Tab-separated table of C-alpha atoms in Angstrom:
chain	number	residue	atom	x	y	z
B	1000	UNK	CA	-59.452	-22.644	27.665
B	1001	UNK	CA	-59.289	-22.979	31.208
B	1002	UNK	CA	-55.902	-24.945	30.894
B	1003	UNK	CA	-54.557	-21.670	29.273
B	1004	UNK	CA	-55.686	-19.298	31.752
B	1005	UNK	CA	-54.523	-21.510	34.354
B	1006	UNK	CA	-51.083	-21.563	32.931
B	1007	UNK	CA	-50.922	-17.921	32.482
B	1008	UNK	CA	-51.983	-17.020	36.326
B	1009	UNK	CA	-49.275	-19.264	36.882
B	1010	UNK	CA	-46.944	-17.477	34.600
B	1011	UNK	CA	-47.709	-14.188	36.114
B	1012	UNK	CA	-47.663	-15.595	39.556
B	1013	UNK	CA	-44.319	-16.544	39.156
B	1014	UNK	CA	-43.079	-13.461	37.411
B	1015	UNK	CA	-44.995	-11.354	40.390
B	1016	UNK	CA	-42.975	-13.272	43.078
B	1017	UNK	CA	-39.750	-13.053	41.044
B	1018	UNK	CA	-40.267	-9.269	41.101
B	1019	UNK	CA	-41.142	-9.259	44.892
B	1020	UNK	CA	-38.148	-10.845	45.425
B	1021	UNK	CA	-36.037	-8.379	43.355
B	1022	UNK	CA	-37.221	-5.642	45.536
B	1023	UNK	CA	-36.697	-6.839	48.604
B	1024	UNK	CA	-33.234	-7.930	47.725
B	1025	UNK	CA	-32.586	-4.244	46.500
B	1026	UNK	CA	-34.117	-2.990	49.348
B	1027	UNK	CA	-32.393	-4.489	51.589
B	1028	UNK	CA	-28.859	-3.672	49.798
B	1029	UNK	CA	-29.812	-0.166	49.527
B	1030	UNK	CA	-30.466	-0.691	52.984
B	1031	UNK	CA	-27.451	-1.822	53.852
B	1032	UNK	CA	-25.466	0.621	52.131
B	1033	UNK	CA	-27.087	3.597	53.704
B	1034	UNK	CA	-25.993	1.945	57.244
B	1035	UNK	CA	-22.760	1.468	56.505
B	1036	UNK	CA	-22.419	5.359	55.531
B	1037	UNK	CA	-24.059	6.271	58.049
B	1038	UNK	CA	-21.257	4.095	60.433
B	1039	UNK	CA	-18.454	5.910	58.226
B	1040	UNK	CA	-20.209	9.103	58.876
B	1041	UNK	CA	-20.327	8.475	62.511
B	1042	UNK	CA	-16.653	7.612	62.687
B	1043	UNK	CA	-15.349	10.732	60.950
B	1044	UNK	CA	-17.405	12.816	63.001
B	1045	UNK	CA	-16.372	10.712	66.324
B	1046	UNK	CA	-12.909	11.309	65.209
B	1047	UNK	CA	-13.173	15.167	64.890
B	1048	UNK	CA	-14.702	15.375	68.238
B	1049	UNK	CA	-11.755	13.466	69.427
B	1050	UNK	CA	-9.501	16.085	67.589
B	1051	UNK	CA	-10.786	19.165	68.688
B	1052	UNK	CA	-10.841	18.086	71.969
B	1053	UNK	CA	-7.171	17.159	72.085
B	1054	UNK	CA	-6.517	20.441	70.596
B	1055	UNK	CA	-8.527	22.142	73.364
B	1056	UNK	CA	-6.716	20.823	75.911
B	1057	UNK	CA	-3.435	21.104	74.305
B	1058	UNK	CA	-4.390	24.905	73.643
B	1059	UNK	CA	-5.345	25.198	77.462
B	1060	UNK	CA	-2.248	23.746	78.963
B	1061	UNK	CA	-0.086	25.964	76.630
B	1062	UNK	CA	-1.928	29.075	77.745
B	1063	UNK	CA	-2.087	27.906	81.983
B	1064	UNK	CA	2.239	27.608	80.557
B	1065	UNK	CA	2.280	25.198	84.197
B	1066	UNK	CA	5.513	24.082	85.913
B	1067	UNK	CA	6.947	20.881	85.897
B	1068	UNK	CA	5.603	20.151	89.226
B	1069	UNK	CA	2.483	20.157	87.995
B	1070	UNK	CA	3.194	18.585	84.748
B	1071	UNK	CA	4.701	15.353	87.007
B	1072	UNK	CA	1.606	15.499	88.969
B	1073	UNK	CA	-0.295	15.292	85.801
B	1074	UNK	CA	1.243	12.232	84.465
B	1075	UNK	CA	1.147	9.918	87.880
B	1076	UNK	CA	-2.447	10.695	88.065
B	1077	UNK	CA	-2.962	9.381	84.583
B	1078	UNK	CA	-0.450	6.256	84.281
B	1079	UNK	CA	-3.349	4.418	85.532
B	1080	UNK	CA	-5.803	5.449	82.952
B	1081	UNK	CA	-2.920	4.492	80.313
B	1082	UNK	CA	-1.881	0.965	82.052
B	1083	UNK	CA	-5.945	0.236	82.094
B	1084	UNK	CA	-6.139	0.609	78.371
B	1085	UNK	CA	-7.170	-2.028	76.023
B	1086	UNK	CA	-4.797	-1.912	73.710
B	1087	UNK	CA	-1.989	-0.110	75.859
B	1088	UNK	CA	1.339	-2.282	76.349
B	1089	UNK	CA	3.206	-0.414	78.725
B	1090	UNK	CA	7.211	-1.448	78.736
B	1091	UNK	CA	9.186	-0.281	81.525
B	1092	UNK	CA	12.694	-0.125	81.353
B	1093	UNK	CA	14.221	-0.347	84.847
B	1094	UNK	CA	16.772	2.356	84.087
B	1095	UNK	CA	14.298	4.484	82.492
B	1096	UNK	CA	11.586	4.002	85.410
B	1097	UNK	CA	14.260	5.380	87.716
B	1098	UNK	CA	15.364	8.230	85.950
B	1099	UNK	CA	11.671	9.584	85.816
B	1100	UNK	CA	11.035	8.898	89.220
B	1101	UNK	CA	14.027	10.986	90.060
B	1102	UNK	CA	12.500	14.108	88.164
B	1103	UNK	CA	9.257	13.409	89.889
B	1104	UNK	CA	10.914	13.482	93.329
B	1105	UNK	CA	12.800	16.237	91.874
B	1106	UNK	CA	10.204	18.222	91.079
B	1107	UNK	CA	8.618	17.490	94.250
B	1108	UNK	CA	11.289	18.187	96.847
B	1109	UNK	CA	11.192	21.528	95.487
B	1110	UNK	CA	7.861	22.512	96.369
């Protein structure tokens, strides 16, 4: 008798730990899953910031409808930000470099 009941606490034992461990496995893929949506979630929502910022501005400097003196001035003050970028490679072309530099001075000498 006590050989049997023995071997069915072990039974259910076993069968109680093989359900434990089906939980926590679910939970943690439900888990995961729920993260990872959230992350997508984020990213679209990052991204739309982003966008209606851009169109902001863009809006804004079409309305101000500024002068290409202070477009130029614009751009010099951010080449820096652009050349600092992570994953901004920046080729100059020699002839090119000069050519905007003359409209800069262009624009300049003007004012």
């Amino acid at each position: 008798m006590r050989a049997e009941r023995d071997k069915r606490a072990a039974i259910l034992t076993a069968e109680g730990e093989k359900q434990s461990q089906i939980l926590t496995a679910e939970g943690a893929r439900q888990a995961e899953i729920l993260r990872a949506e959230g992350d997508a979630q984020a990213a679209v929502l990052r991204a739309e910031g982003e966008a209606a910022a851009i169109k902001k501005v863009f809006g804004a400097v079409h309305e101000a409808n500024p002068d290409e003196n202070v477009l130029a001035y614009q751009y010099l003050q951010q080449l820096p930000v652009i050349a600092n970028g992570t994953a901004s490679k920046i080729w100059v072309i020699p002839a090119d470099l000069s050519g905007g530099m003359a409209q800069i001075m262009k624009a300049f000498k003007g004012s």
